[in-house]
Amino acid sequence: MERFFLYVQRFNTVVIGLGLLFIVGLAVLGGMKETMGLFRSEQKTVEVPHSAGNEGQHGATYSLHPTEYSTSEGTVVFRLQSWGGSSGGGAYAEGRGTSTRNLLFLREGAGKSLWLFPDQTKVLARVEGYKSGSAKEDVLLIETEPDRGQQEKDAPRNSRDVYLVRMDGTGMQRILTGVEETLNRKTVQGQLQIVYQNADAVRMARYSLRDFRQQSDVEVVKIETLRK
């Protein structure tokens, strides 16, 4: 009888050991798959939408890099990075420059993924997430500027555009056109407040984060005397 109980004890030990090994194996396999998926998403090469006559982009290398932004419905936002290869001059000509040229909204499962812009003629100088309510960030602010390598040296300083778009890539709206720079951005009672410089004035505008409508746009101060 003692031998019988000894066999039972050994059998239970073996079963428990095999079970633990199986669980550890599943965990390791899952971790490997997740790591491989992350690696692929960070280094994924894609065919990007070019515009006709955009010769300055020839020779550039493009790659996707995941951002921290996503939706609860499964849309993940990727940055499209351009690496060197441009003939426009500066860092691009030497192959050392890099810039964000577009955003890809990758929709998991059903649904068509889409690009924010149809071509690569702009540089995305700023991408920030904002909340329209109590949930996590669900609106993106994007500031764009022309490719400096393609601009003449005497190009106008008022060349930045500002856009708002929902986190799933829909509803994009240009809210500011041809500004010199944005000086401050923050949310105030469900509205996005932007202080920006336009020509010889500093202005402050507010936009609804729900429907992107302009609520106000007032001049804060004139600065023309500073440039004499």
PDB file of C-alpha atoms in Angstrom:
ATOM      1  CA  MET A   1       0.000   0.000   0.000  1.00  0.00           C
ATOM      2  CA  GLU A   2       2.851   2.374   0.816  1.00  0.00           C
ATOM      3  CA  ARG A   3       4.371   1.650  -2.589  1.00  0.00           C
ATOM      4  CA  PHE A   4       1.034   2.444  -4.234  1.00  0.00           C
ATOM      5  CA  PHE A   5       0.852   5.841  -2.514  1.00  0.00           C
ATOM      6  CA  LEU A   6       4.460   6.472  -3.504  1.00  0.00           C
ATOM      7  CA  TYR A   7       3.591   5.853  -7.179  1.00  0.00           C
ATOM      8  CA  VAL A   8       0.575   8.155  -6.913  1.00  0.00           C
ATOM      9  CA  GLN A   9       2.717  10.898  -5.391  1.00  0.00           C
ATOM     10  CA  ARG A  10       5.321  10.569  -8.129  1.00  0.00           C
ATOM     11  CA  PHE A  11       2.616  10.605 -10.808  1.00  0.00           C
ATOM     12  CA  ASN A  12       1.113  13.780  -9.393  1.00  0.00           C
ATOM     13  CA  THR A  13       4.540  15.407  -9.289  1.00  0.00           C
ATOM     14  CA  VAL A  14       5.167  14.539 -12.929  1.00  0.00           C
ATOM     15  CA  VAL A  15       1.745  15.845 -14.009  1.00  0.00           C
ATOM     16  CA  ILE A  16       2.220  19.114 -12.137  1.00  0.00           C
ATOM     17  CA  GLY A  17       5.696  19.507 -13.603  1.00  0.00           C
ATOM     18  CA  LEU A  18       4.479  18.911 -17.149  1.00  0.00           C
ATOM     19  CA  GLY A  19       1.640  21.375 -16.602  1.00  0.00           C
ATOM     20  CA  LEU A  20       4.031  24.061 -15.419  1.00  0.00           C
ATOM     21  CA  LEU A  21       6.340  23.448 -18.377  1.00  0.00           C
ATOM     22  CA  PHE A  22       3.361  23.727 -20.750  1.00  0.00           C
ATOM     23  CA  ILE A  23       2.265  27.042 -19.223  1.00  0.00           C
ATOM     24  CA  VAL A  24       5.798  28.448 -19.360  1.00  0.00           C
ATOM     25  CA  GLY A  25       6.111  27.308 -22.978  1.00  0.00           C
ATOM     26  CA  LEU A  26       2.896  29.088 -23.954  1.00  0.00           C
ATOM     27  CA  ALA A  27       4.032  32.264 -22.227  1.00  0.00           C
ATOM     28  CA  VAL A  28       7.411  32.193 -23.971  1.00  0.00           C
ATOM     29  CA  LEU A  29       5.794  31.531 -27.351  1.00  0.00           C
ATOM     30  CA  GLY A  30       3.322  34.366 -26.874  1.00  0.00           C
ATOM     31  CA  GLY A  31       6.109  36.735 -25.875  1.00  0.00           C
ATOM     32  CA  MET A  32       8.142  35.774 -28.928  1.00  0.00           C
ATOM     33  CA  LYS A  33       5.192  36.393 -31.253  1.00  0.00           C
ATOM     34  CA  GLU A  34       4.477  39.781 -29.674  1.00  0.00           C
ATOM     35  CA  THR A  35       8.129  40.800 -29.896  1.00  0.00           C
ATOM     36  CA  MET A  36       8.352  39.709 -33.526  1.00  0.00           C
ATOM     37  CA  GLY A  37       5.164  41.597 -34.342  1.00  0.00           C
ATOM     38  CA  LEU A  38       6.477  44.739 -32.682  1.00  0.00           C
ATOM     39  CA  PHE A  39       9.766  44.431 -34.540  1.00  0.00           C
ATOM     40  CA  ARG A  40       7.980  44.044 -37.841  1.00  0.00           C
ATOM     41  CA  SER A  41       5.747  47.070 -37.149  1.00  0.00           C
ATOM     42  CA  GLU A  42       8.743  49.247 -36.299  1.00  0.00           C
ATOM     43  CA  GLN A  43      10.719  48.281 -39.370  1.00  0.00           C
ATOM     44  CA  LYS A  44       7.969  47.687 -41.905  1.00  0.00           C
ATOM     45  CA  THR A  45       8.685  49.037 -45.382  1.00  0.00           C
ATOM     46  CA  VAL A  46       5.676  50.268 -47.325  1.00  0.00           C
ATOM     47  CA  GLU A  47       4.793  51.579 -50.760  1.00  0.00           C
ATOM     48  CA  VAL A  48       4.008  55.233 -50.162  1.00  0.00           C
ATOM     49  CA  PRO A  49       1.741  57.531 -52.208  1.00  0.00           C
ATOM     50  CA  HIS A  50       3.932  59.787 -54.379  1.00  0.00           C
ATOM     51  CA  SER A  51       2.784  62.882 -56.207  1.00  0.00           C
ATOM     52  CA  ALA A  52       3.504  63.538 -59.877  1.00  0.00           C
ATOM     53  CA  GLY A  53       6.628  65.571 -60.517  1.00  0.00           C
ATOM     54  CA  ASN A  54       7.953  65.187 -56.963  1.00  0.00           C
ATOM     55  CA  GLU A  55      11.497  64.494 -58.104  1.00  0.00           C
ATOM     56  CA  GLY A  56      13.019  65.517 -54.806  1.00  0.00           C
ATOM     57  CA  GLN A  57      11.757  62.305 -53.211  1.00  0.00           C
ATOM     58  CA  HIS A  58      13.719  59.980 -55.511  1.00  0.00           C
ATOM     59  CA  GLY A  59      16.226  57.857 -53.625  1.00  0.00           C
ATOM     60  CA  ALA A  60      14.626  58.368 -50.230  1.00  0.00           C
ATOM     61  CA  THR A  61      13.938  55.372 -48.021  1.00  0.00           C
ATOM     62  CA  TYR A  62      10.593  55.179 -46.216  1.00  0.00           C
ATOM     63  CA  SER A  63       9.690  53.175 -43.147  1.00  0.00           C
ATOM     64  CA  LEU A  64       6.780  52.985 -40.704  1.00  0.00           C
ATOM     65  CA  HIS A  65       7.126  53.590 -36.993  1.00  0.00           C
ATOM     66  CA  PRO A  66       4.252  53.105 -34.524  1.00  0.00           C
ATOM     67  CA  THR A  67       3.115  56.075 -32.464  1.00  0.00           C
ATOM     68  CA  GLU A  68       1.588  56.060 -28.984  1.00  0.00           C
ATOM     69  CA  TYR A  69      -1.807  56.903 -30.469  1.00  0.00           C
ATOM     70  CA  SER A  70      -4.603  54.408 -31.141  1.00  0.00           C
ATOM     71  CA  THR A  71      -8.368  54.043 -30.763  1.00  0.00           C
ATOM     72  CA  SER A  72     -10.404  51.598 -28.720  1.00  0.00           C
ATOM     73  CA  GLU A  73     -11.912  50.373 -32.007  1.00  0.00           C
ATOM     74  CA  GLY A  74      -8.518  49.117 -33.178  1.00  0.00           C
ATOM     75  CA  THR A  75      -7.099  51.907 -35.370  1.00  0.00           C
ATOM     76  CA  VAL A  76      -3.346  52.262 -34.876  1.00  0.00           C
ATOM     77  CA  VAL A  77      -1.472  55.349 -36.106  1.00  0.00           C
ATOM     78  CA  PHE A  78       1.940  54.976 -37.771  1.00  0.00           C
ATOM     79  CA  ARG A  79       4.442  57.650 -38.752  1.00  0.00           C
ATOM     80  CA  LEU A  80       5.912  57.415 -42.236  1.00  0.00           C
ATOM     81  CA  GLN A  81       9.565  58.434 -41.972  1.00  0.00           C
ATOM     82  CA  SER A  82      11.710  59.587 -44.885  1.00  0.00           C
ATOM     83  CA  TRP A  83      15.423  58.898 -44.643  1.00  0.00           C
ATOM     84  CA  GLY A  84      17.854  60.859 -46.879  1.00  0.00           C
ATOM     85  CA  GLY A  85      18.150  60.436 -50.616  1.00  0.00           C
ATOM     86  CA  SER A  86      16.700  63.799 -51.657  1.00  0.00           C
ATOM     87  CA  SER A  87      18.420  65.979 -54.222  1.00  0.00           C
ATOM     88  CA  GLY A  88      17.043  69.172 -52.720  1.00  0.00           C
ATOM     89  CA  GLY A  89      20.134  70.033 -50.721  1.00  0.00           C
ATOM     90  CA  GLY A  90      21.059  70.212 -47.065  1.00  0.00           C
ATOM     91  CA  ALA A  91      20.930  67.165 -44.829  1.00  0.00           C
ATOM     92  CA  TYR A  92      18.683  65.308 -47.252  1.00  0.00           C
ATOM     93  CA  ALA A  93      21.276  65.466 -50.033  1.00  0.00           C
ATOM     94  CA  GLU A  94      23.888  63.997 -47.718  1.00  0.00           C
ATOM     95  CA  GLY A  95      21.600  61.145 -46.741  1.00  0.00           C
ATOM     96  CA  ARG A  96      21.586  62.116 -43.071  1.00  0.00           C
ATOM     97  CA  GLY A  97      18.184  63.794 -42.826  1.00  0.00           C
ATOM     98  CA  THR A  98      14.977  62.263 -41.570  1.00  0.00           C
ATOM     99  CA  SER A  99      11.463  63.623 -41.298  1.00  0.00           C
ATOM    100  CA  THR A 100       7.867  62.521 -40.828  1.00  0.00           C
ATOM    101  CA  ARG A 101       6.153  62.722 -44.204  1.00  0.00           C
ATOM    102  CA  ASN A 102       2.716  61.210 -43.569  1.00  0.00           C
ATOM    103  CA  LEU A 103       0.528  59.279 -41.142  1.00  0.00           C
ATOM    104  CA  LEU A 104      -0.987  55.872 -41.841  1.00  0.00           C
ATOM    105  CA  PHE A 105      -4.165  54.923 -39.964  1.00  0.00           C
ATOM    106  CA  LEU A 106      -4.012  51.124 -39.863  1.00  0.00           C
ATOM    107  CA  ARG A 107      -7.423  49.642 -39.117  1.00  0.00           C
ATOM    108  CA  GLU A 108      -7.295  46.188 -37.605  1.00  0.00           C
ATOM    109  CA  GLY A 109      -9.695  43.577 -38.959  1.00  0.00           C
ATOM    110  CA  ALA A 110     -12.431  44.933 -41.222  1.00  0.00           C
ATOM    111  CA  GLY A 111     -12.106  48.390 -42.676  1.00  0.00           C
ATOM    112  CA  LYS A 112      -9.761  50.046 -45.139  1.00  0.00           C
ATOM    113  CA  SER A 113      -6.591  51.681 -43.861  1.00  0.00           C
ATOM    114  CA  LEU A 114      -5.882  55.198 -45.114  1.00  0.00           C
ATOM    115  CA  TRP A 115      -3.152  57.813 -45.453  1.00  0.00           C
ATOM    116  CA  LEU A 116      -3.590  61.253 -43.943  1.00  0.00           C
ATOM    117  CA  PHE A 117      -2.273  63.039 -47.061  1.00  0.00           C
ATOM    118  CA  PRO A 118      -2.284  61.829 -50.683  1.00  0.00           C
ATOM    119  CA  ASP A 119       1.428  62.572 -51.250  1.00  0.00           C
ATOM    120  CA  GLN A 120       4.731  63.408 -49.534  1.00  0.00           C
ATOM    121  CA  THR A 121       5.047  67.110 -50.382  1.00  0.00           C
ATOM    122  CA  LYS A 122       4.830  68.230 -46.756  1.00  0.00           C
ATOM    123  CA  VAL A 123       6.863  67.611 -43.629  1.00  0.00           C
ATOM    124  CA  LEU A 124       4.844  66.865 -40.484  1.00  0.00           C
ATOM    125  CA  ALA A 125       6.599  69.145 -38.015  1.00  0.00           C
ATOM    126  CA  ARG A 126       4.317  68.349 -35.050  1.00  0.00           C
ATOM    127  CA  VAL A 127       1.860  65.568 -34.134  1.00  0.00           C
ATOM    128  CA  GLU A 128       0.037  65.800 -30.785  1.00  0.00           C
ATOM    129  CA  GLY A 129      -2.971  64.058 -29.236  1.00  0.00           C
ATOM    130  CA  TYR A 130      -5.812  65.822 -27.422  1.00  0.00           C
ATOM    131  CA  LYS A 131      -8.993  64.819 -25.604  1.00  0.00           C
ATOM    132  CA  SER A 132     -12.403  65.996 -26.752  1.00  0.00           C
ATOM    133  CA  GLY A 133     -13.987  64.693 -23.539  1.00  0.00           C
ATOM    134  CA  SER A 134     -13.147  62.594 -20.509  1.00  0.00           C
ATOM    135  CA  ALA A 135     -11.797  59.681 -22.567  1.00  0.00           C
ATOM    136  CA  LYS A 136      -8.213  59.229 -23.701  1.00  0.00           C
ATOM    137  CA  GLU A 137      -6.809  61.245 -26.606  1.00  0.00           C
ATOM    138  CA  ASP A 138      -9.130  60.966 -29.598  1.00  0.00           C
ATOM    139  CA  VAL A 139      -8.064  63.976 -31.705  1.00  0.00           C
ATOM    140  CA  LEU A 140      -4.729  64.624 -33.399  1.00  0.00           C
ATOM    141  CA  LEU A 141      -3.248  68.029 -34.106  1.00  0.00           C
ATOM    142  CA  ILE A 142      -0.833  68.090 -37.066  1.00  0.00           C
ATOM    143  CA  GLU A 143       1.402  70.966 -38.114  1.00  0.00           C
ATOM    144  CA  THR A 144       2.903  70.786 -41.598  1.00  0.00           C
ATOM    145  CA  GLU A 145       5.533  72.757 -43.440  1.00  0.00           C
ATOM    146  CA  PRO A 146       6.916  72.481 -46.979  1.00  0.00           C
ATOM    147  CA  ASP A 147       9.970  70.347 -47.595  1.00  0.00           C
ATOM    148  CA  ARG A 148      12.756  72.806 -46.802  1.00  0.00           C
ATOM    149  CA  GLY A 149      15.018  71.010 -49.252  1.00  0.00           C
ATOM    150  CA  GLN A 150      12.563  71.913 -52.026  1.00  0.00           C
ATOM    151  CA  GLN A 151      12.073  75.535 -51.002  1.00  0.00           C
ATOM    152  CA  GLU A 152      13.978  78.537 -52.277  1.00  0.00           C
ATOM    153  CA  LYS A 153      16.026  80.441 -49.728  1.00  0.00           C
ATOM    154  CA  ASP A 154      13.678  83.435 -49.957  1.00  0.00           C
ATOM    155  CA  ALA A 155      10.548  81.321 -49.355  1.00  0.00           C
ATOM    156  CA  PRO A 156       7.899  83.072 -47.220  1.00  0.00           C
ATOM    157  CA  ARG A 157       8.135  82.547 -43.482  1.00  0.00           C
ATOM    158  CA  ASN A 158       4.365  82.100 -43.136  1.00  0.00           C
ATOM    159  CA  SER A 159       4.326  78.548 -44.457  1.00  0.00           C
ATOM    160  CA  ARG A 160       2.867  76.350 -41.707  1.00  0.00           C
ATOM    161  CA  ASP A 161      -0.598  74.815 -41.836  1.00  0.00           C
ATOM    162  CA  VAL A 162      -2.398  73.293 -38.857  1.00  0.00           C
ATOM    163  CA  TYR A 163      -4.910  70.431 -39.081  1.00  0.00           C
ATOM    164  CA  LEU A 164      -7.220  68.551 -36.736  1.00  0.00           C
ATOM    165  CA  VAL A 165      -8.220  64.947 -37.451  1.00  0.00           C
ATOM    166  CA  ARG A 166      -9.936  62.221 -35.467  1.00  0.00           C
ATOM    167  CA  MET A 167      -7.829  59.346 -34.212  1.00  0.00           C
ATOM    168  CA  ASP A 168      -9.357  56.951 -36.741  1.00  0.00           C
ATOM    169  CA  GLY A 169      -8.189  59.162 -39.616  1.00  0.00           C
ATOM    170  CA  THR A 170     -11.569  60.720 -40.448  1.00  0.00           C
ATOM    171  CA  GLY A 171     -12.872  64.293 -40.406  1.00  0.00           C
ATOM    172  CA  MET A 172      -9.595  66.065 -41.163  1.00  0.00           C
ATOM    173  CA  GLN A 173      -9.930  69.846 -41.230  1.00  0.00           C
ATOM    174  CA  ARG A 174      -7.344  72.568 -41.803  1.00  0.00           C
ATOM    175  CA  ILE A 175      -7.847  75.145 -39.079  1.00  0.00           C
ATOM    176  CA  LEU A 176      -4.884  77.486 -39.714  1.00  0.00           C
ATOM    177  CA  THR A 177      -3.238  78.353 -43.016  1.00  0.00           C
ATOM    178  CA  GLY A 178       0.073  80.063 -43.669  1.00  0.00           C
ATOM    179  CA  VAL A 179       1.112  80.826 -40.103  1.00  0.00           C
ATOM    180  CA  GLU A 180       4.683  81.483 -39.073  1.00  0.00           C
ATOM    181  CA  GLU A 181       4.645  79.272 -35.982  1.00  0.00           C
ATOM    182  CA  THR A 182       2.443  78.131 -33.116  1.00  0.00           C
ATOM    183  CA  LEU A 183       3.643  79.414 -29.761  1.00  0.00           C
ATOM    184  CA  ASN A 184       1.349  77.595 -27.355  1.00  0.00           C
ATOM    185  CA  ARG A 185      -1.297  74.841 -27.511  1.00  0.00           C
ATOM    186  CA  LYS A 186      -3.549  73.646 -24.683  1.00  0.00           C
ATOM    187  CA  THR A 187      -7.096  72.492 -23.973  1.00  0.00           C
ATOM    188  CA  VAL A 188      -9.525  74.780 -22.173  1.00  0.00           C
ATOM    189  CA  GLN A 189     -12.999  73.438 -21.307  1.00  0.00           C
ATOM    190  CA  GLY A 190     -13.187  71.044 -24.240  1.00  0.00           C
ATOM    191  CA  GLN A 191     -11.646  73.534 -26.663  1.00  0.00           C
ATOM    192  CA  LEU A 192      -8.186  73.654 -28.188  1.00  0.00           C
ATOM    193  CA  GLN A 193      -6.529  77.028 -27.602  1.00  0.00           C
ATOM    194  CA  ILE A 194      -3.698  77.927 -29.978  1.00  0.00           C
ATOM    195  CA  VAL A 195      -1.494  80.995 -29.701  1.00  0.00           C
ATOM    196  CA  TYR A 196       0.230  81.581 -33.033  1.00  0.00           C
ATOM    197  CA  GLN A 197       2.267  84.147 -34.916  1.00  0.00           C
ATOM    198  CA  ASN A 198       0.938  85.291 -38.265  1.00  0.00           C
ATOM    199  CA  ALA A 199       2.776  88.038 -40.178  1.00  0.00           C
ATOM    200  CA  ASP A 200       3.240  90.938 -37.734  1.00  0.00           C
ATOM    201  CA  ALA A 201       0.830  89.853 -35.024  1.00  0.00           C
ATOM    202  CA  VAL A 202       0.391  87.232 -32.336  1.00  0.00           C
ATOM    203  CA  ARG A 203      -3.130  85.813 -32.274  1.00  0.00           C
ATOM    204  CA  MET A 204      -5.068  83.409 -30.072  1.00  0.00           C
ATOM    205  CA  ALA A 205      -7.685  81.072 -31.535  1.00  0.00           C
ATOM    206  CA  ARG A 206      -9.980  78.478 -29.997  1.00  0.00           C
ATOM    207  CA  TYR A 207     -11.506  75.434 -31.726  1.00  0.00           C
ATOM    208  CA  SER A 208     -14.028  72.892 -30.583  1.00  0.00           C
ATOM    209  CA  LEU A 209     -12.451  69.450 -30.224  1.00  0.00           C
ATOM    210  CA  ARG A 210     -15.799  67.807 -30.984  1.00  0.00           C
ATOM    211  CA  ASP A 211     -16.642  69.330 -34.381  1.00  0.00           C
ATOM    212  CA  PHE A 212     -13.428  71.359 -35.064  1.00  0.00           C
ATOM    213  CA  ARG A 213     -15.367  74.605 -35.486  1.00  0.00           C
ATOM    214  CA  GLN A 214     -13.627  77.889 -34.723  1.00  0.00           C
ATOM    215  CA  GLN A 215     -14.948  79.508 -31.553  1.00  0.00           C
ATOM    216  CA  SER A 216     -12.809  82.657 -31.570  1.00  0.00           C
ATOM    217  CA  ASP A 217      -9.697  84.222 -33.116  1.00  0.00           C
ATOM    218  CA  VAL A 218      -8.405  87.457 -31.618  1.00  0.00           C
ATOM    219  CA  GLU A 219      -5.264  89.525 -31.944  1.00  0.00           C
ATOM    220  CA  VAL A 220      -3.118  89.512 -28.812  1.00  0.00           C
ATOM    221  CA  VAL A 221      -0.339  91.921 -29.734  1.00  0.00           C
ATOM    222  CA  LYS A 222       1.210  93.675 -32.720  1.00  0.00           C
ATOM    223  CA  ILE A 223       4.911  93.005 -33.254  1.00  0.00           C
ATOM    224  CA  GLU A 224       5.685  95.029 -36.392  1.00  0.00           C
ATOM    225  CA  THR A 225       7.956  97.435 -34.500  1.00  0.00           C
ATOM    226  CA  LEU A 226      10.222  94.550 -33.472  1.00  0.00           C
ATOM    227  CA  ARG A 227      11.267  93.929 -37.084  1.00  0.00           C
ATOM    228  CA  LYS A 228      12.429  97.456 -37.954  1.00  0.00           C
TER     229      LYS A 228
END
